[in-house]
CSV table of C-alpha atoms in Angstrom, one decimal:
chain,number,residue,atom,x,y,z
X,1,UNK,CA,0.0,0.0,0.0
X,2,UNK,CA,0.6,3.8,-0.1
X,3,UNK,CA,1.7,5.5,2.7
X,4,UNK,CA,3.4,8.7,4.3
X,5,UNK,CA,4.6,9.1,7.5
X,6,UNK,CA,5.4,12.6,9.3
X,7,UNK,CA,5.3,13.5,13.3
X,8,UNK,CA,2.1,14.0,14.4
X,9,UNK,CA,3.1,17.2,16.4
X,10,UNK,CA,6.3,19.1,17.3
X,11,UNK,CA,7.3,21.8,19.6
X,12,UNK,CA,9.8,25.0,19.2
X,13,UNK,CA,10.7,27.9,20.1
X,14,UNK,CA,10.2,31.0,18.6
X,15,UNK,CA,13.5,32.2,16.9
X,16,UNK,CA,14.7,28.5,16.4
X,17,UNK,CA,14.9,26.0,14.1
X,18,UNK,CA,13.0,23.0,13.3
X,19,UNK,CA,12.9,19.8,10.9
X,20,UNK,CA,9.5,18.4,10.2
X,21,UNK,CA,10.2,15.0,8.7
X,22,UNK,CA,8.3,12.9,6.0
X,23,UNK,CA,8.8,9.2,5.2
X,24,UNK,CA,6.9,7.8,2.0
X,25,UNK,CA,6.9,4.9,0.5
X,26,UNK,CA,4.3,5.1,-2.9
X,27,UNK,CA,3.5,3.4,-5.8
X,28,UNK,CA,6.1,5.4,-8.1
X,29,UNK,CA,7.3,9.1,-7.7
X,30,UNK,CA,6.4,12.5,-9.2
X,31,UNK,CA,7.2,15.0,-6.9
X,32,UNK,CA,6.6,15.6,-3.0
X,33,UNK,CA,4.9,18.6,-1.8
X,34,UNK,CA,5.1,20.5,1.5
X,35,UNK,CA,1.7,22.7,2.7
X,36,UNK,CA,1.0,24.7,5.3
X,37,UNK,CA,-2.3,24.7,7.2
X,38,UNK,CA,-3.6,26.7,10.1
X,39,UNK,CA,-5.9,25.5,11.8
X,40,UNK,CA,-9.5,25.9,10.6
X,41,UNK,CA,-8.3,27.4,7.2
X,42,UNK,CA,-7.0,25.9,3.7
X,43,UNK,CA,-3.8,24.0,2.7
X,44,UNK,CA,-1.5,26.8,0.7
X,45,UNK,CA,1.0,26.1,-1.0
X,46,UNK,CA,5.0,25.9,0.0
X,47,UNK,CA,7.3,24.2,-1.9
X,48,UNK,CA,7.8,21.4,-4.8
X,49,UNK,CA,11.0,19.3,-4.7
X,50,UNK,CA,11.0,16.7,-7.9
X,51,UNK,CA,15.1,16.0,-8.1
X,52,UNK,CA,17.3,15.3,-5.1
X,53,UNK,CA,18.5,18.0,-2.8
X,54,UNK,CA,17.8,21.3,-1.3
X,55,UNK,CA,15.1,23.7,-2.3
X,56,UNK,CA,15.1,27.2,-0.7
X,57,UNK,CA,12.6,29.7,-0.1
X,58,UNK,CA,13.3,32.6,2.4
X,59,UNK,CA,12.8,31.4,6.0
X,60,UNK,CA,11.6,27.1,4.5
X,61,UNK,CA,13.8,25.0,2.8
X,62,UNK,CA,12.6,21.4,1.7
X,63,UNK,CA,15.1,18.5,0.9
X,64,UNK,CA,14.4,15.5,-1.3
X,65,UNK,CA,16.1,12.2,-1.0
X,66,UNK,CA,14.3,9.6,-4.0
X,67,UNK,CA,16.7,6.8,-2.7
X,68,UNK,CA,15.7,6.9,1.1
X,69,UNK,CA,12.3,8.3,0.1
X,70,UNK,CA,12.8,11.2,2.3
X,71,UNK,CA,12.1,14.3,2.9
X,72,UNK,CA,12.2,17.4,5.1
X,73,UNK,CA,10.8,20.9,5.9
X,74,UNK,CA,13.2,22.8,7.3
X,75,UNK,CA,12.0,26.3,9.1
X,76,UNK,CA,13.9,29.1,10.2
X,77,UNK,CA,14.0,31.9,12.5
X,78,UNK,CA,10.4,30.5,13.5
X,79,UNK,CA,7.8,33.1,14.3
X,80,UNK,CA,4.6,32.5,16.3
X,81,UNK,CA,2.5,32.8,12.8
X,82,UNK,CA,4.4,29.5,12.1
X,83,UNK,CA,2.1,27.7,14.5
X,84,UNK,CA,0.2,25.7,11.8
X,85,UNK,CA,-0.2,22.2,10.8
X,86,UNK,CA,2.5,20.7,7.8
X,87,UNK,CA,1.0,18.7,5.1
X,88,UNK,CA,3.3,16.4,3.1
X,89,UNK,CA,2.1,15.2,-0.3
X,90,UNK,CA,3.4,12.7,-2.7
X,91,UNK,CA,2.2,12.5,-6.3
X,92,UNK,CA,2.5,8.7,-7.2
X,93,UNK,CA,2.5,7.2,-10.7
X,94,UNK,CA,-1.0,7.9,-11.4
X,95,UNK,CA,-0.5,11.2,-10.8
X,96,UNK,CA,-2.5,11.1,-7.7
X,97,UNK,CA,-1.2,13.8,-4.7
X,98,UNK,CA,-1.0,10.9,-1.2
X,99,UNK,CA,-1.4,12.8,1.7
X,100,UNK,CA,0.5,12.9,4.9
X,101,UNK,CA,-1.7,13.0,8.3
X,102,UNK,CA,0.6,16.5,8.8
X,103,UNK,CA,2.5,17.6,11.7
X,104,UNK,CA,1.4,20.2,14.0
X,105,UNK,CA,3.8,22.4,14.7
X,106,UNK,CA,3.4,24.3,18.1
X,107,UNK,CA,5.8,27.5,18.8
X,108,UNK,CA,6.4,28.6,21.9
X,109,UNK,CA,7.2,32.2,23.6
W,1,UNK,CA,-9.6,37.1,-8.8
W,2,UNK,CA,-11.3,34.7,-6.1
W,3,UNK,CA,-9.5,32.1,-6.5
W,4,UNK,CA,-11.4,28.9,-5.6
W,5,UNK,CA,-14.7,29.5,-4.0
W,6,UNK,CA,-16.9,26.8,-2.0
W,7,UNK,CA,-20.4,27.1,-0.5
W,8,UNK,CA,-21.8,26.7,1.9
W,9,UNK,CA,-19.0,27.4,4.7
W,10,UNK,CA,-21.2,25.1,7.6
W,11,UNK,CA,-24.0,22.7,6.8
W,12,UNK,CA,-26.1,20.2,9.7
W,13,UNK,CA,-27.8,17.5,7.9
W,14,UNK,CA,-30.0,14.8,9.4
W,15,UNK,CA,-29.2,11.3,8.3
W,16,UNK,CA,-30.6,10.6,5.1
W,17,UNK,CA,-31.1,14.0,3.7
W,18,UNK,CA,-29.4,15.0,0.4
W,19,UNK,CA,-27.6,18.0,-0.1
W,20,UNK,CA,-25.1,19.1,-3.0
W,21,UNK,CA,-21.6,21.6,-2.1
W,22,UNK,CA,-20.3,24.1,-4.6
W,23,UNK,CA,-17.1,24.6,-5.8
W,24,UNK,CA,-15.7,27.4,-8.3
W,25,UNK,CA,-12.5,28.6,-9.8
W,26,UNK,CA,-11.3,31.1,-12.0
W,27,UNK,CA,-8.1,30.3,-13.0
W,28,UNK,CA,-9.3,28.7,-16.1
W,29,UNK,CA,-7.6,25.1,-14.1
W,30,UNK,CA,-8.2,21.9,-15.8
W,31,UNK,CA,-8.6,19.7,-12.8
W,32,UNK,CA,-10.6,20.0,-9.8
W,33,UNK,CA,-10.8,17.6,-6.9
W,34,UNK,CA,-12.9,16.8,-3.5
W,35,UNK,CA,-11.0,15.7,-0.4
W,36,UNK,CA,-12.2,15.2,3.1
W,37,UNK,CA,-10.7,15.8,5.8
W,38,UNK,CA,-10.8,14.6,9.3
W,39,UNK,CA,-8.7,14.2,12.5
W,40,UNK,CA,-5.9,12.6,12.8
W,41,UNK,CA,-6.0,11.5,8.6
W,42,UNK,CA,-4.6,13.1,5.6
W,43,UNK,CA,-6.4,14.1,3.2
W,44,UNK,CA,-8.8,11.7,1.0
W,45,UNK,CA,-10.0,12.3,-2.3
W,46,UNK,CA,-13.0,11.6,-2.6
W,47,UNK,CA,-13.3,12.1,-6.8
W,48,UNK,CA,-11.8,14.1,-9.2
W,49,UNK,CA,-12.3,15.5,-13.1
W,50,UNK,CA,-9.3,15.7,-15.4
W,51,UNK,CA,-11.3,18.4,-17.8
W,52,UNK,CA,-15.0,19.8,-18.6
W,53,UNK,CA,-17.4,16.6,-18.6
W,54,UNK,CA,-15.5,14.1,-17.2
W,55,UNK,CA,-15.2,12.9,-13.6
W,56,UNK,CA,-13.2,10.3,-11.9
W,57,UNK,CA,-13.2,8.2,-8.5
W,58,UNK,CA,-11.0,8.7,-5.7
W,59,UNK,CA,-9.7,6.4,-3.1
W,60,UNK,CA,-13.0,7.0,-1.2
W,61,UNK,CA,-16.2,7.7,-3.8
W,62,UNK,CA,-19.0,5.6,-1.7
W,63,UNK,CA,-21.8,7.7,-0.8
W,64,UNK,CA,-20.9,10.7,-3.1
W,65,UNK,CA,-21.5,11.8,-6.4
W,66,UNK,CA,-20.0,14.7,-8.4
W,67,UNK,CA,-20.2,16.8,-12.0
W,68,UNK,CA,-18.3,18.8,-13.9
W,69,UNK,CA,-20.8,20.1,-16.5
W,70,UNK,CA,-18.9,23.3,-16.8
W,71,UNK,CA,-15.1,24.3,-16.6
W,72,UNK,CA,-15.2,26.3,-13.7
W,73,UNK,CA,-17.3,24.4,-11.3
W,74,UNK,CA,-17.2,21.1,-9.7
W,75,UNK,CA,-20.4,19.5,-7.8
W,76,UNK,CA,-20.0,17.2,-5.1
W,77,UNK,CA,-23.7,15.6,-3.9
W,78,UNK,CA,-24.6,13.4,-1.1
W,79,UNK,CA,-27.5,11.8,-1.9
W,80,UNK,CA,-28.2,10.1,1.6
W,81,UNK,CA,-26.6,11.5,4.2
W,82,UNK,CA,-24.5,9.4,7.0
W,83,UNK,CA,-23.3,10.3,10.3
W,84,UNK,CA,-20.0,9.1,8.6
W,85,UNK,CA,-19.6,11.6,6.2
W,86,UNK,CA,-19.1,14.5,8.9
W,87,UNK,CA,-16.1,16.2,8.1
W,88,UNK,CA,-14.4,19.1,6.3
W,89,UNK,CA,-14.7,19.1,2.6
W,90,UNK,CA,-12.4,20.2,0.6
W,91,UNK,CA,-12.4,21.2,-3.1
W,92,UNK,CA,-9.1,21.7,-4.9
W,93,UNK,CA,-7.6,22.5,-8.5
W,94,UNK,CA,-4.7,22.5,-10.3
W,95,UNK,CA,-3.5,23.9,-14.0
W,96,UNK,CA,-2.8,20.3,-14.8
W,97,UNK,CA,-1.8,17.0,-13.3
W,98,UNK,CA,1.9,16.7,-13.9
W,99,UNK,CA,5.0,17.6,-12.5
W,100,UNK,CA,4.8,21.4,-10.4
W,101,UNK,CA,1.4,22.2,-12.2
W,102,UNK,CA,0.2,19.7,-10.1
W,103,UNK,CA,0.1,22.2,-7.1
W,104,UNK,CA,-3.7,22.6,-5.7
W,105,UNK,CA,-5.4,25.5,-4.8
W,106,UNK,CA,-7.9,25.3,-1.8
W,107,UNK,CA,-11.0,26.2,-1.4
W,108,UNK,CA,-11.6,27.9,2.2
W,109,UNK,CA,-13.7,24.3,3.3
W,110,UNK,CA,-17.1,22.9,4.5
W,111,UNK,CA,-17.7,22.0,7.3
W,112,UNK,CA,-20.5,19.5,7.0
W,113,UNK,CA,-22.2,17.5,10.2
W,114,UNK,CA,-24.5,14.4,10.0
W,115,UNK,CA,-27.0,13.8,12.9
C-alpha cells in the first residue's frame, strides 16, 4: 500500500529551528509537496522538490532524498505565525497527490 | 480574482437527507478535486475531473457523487446522508496533473455534520 509518515506534532521555540520530517513509501514518484495549514483554514502552497537536494525559499527550505524516500521541511528563524499544521504530499505514478496526516507544529514564547 | 470558492462554509444535515456543495474557480484550471478531511487522517479524495465533462473516482467515492458540466465548477452531492460523512470538505484544482502544475489550490472548506 501507499503511505506517508510525518510526526504528528512538534514543539519549538520561537526564533529557532526545526525539521519536520516525512517518510513515503508510494507506488512510483512524481514530486513531493510540502503545505501549510492553520488550523480551521485551507492548505497553501510551500514548496515542490521533484530531483534530489535542497530547495530554498526565504525562512523554508525542503530536501528531497528519491533513494531513502525522504524528505524534510526545514523552518527558520520560526515566528509564532508558524504555529500551523504541515502537510506532506506525494504525487504517485498515477499522478494522484497521497497525503501525509501532517505535523502540527506548536511555537512557543 | 477569487481564486477557488466553496459554499456553503457550515451545513447540519440529518441522516438521510441529500444535499449538494459548490465549488468554483477562475483560474481557467483543468482539474478539480474533493477531499475530506478529518482528524488525525490526511487528506482523502473523494473524486476528481481531469477536464469539462468528465469525472473520476477517488480512493474514497462511496456515498458521493460529483459533475463537472462546466469548466469552472465542480459539484459534489450526497445523496443520503451518514453520520459518517461529517467532516471538512475540501475542493481543490490545479492547471494540470503533472510535474509542479500539479500544485492545488484550496478552497476555504465545508464543514458538514450528519446527525
Amino acid at each position: 500500500g501507499q503511505n506517508i509518515d510525518q510526526p504528528t506534532e512538534m514543539t519549538a521555540t520561537e526564533g529557532a529551528i526545526v525539521q519536520i520530517n516525512c517518510t513515503y513509501q508510494t507506488s512510483g514518484f512524481n514530486g513531493l509537496f510540502w503545505y501549510q495549514q492553520h488550523a480551521g483554514e485551507a492548505p497553501t502552497f510551500l514548496s515542490y522538490n521533484v530531483l534530489d537536494g535542497l530547495e530554498e525559499k526565504g525562512r523554508f527550505s525542503s530536501f528531497l532524498s528519491r533513494s531513502k524516500g525522504y524528505s524534510y521541511l526545514l523552518l527558520k528563524e520560526l515566528q509564532m505565525k508558524d504555529s500551523a499544521s504541515y502537510l506532506c504530499a506525494v504525487t504517485d505514478s498515477n499522478y494522484q497527490l497521497i497525503w501525509g496526516a501532517g505535523t502540527k507544529l506548536i511555537i512557543k514564547p | 480574482n477569487a481564486g477557488v470558492t466553496q459554499t456553503p462554509k457550515f451545513r447540519v444535515l440529518k441522516t438521510g437527507q441529500s444535499m449538494t456543495l459548490l465549488c468554483a474557480q477562475d483560474m481557467n484550471h483543468e482539474y478539480m478535486y474533493w477531499y475530506r478531511q478529518d482528524p488525525g487522517m490526511g487528506l482523502r479524495l473523494i473524486h476528481y475531473s481531469v477536464g469539462e465533462g468528465t469525472t473520476a473516482k477517488g480512493e474514497v467515492p462511496d456515498g458521493y457523487n460529483v459533475s463537472r458540466l462546466k469548466k469552472q465548477n465542480f459539484l459534489l452531492g450526497l445523496e443520503s446522508a451518514a453520520p459518517s460523512q461529517t467532516s471538512v470538505y475540501f475542493c481543490a484544482s490545479s492547471p494540470r496533473g503533472t510535474g509542479d502544475y500539479n500544485e492545488q489550490f484550496f478552497g476555504p472548506g465545508t464543514r458538514l455534520t450528519v446527525l
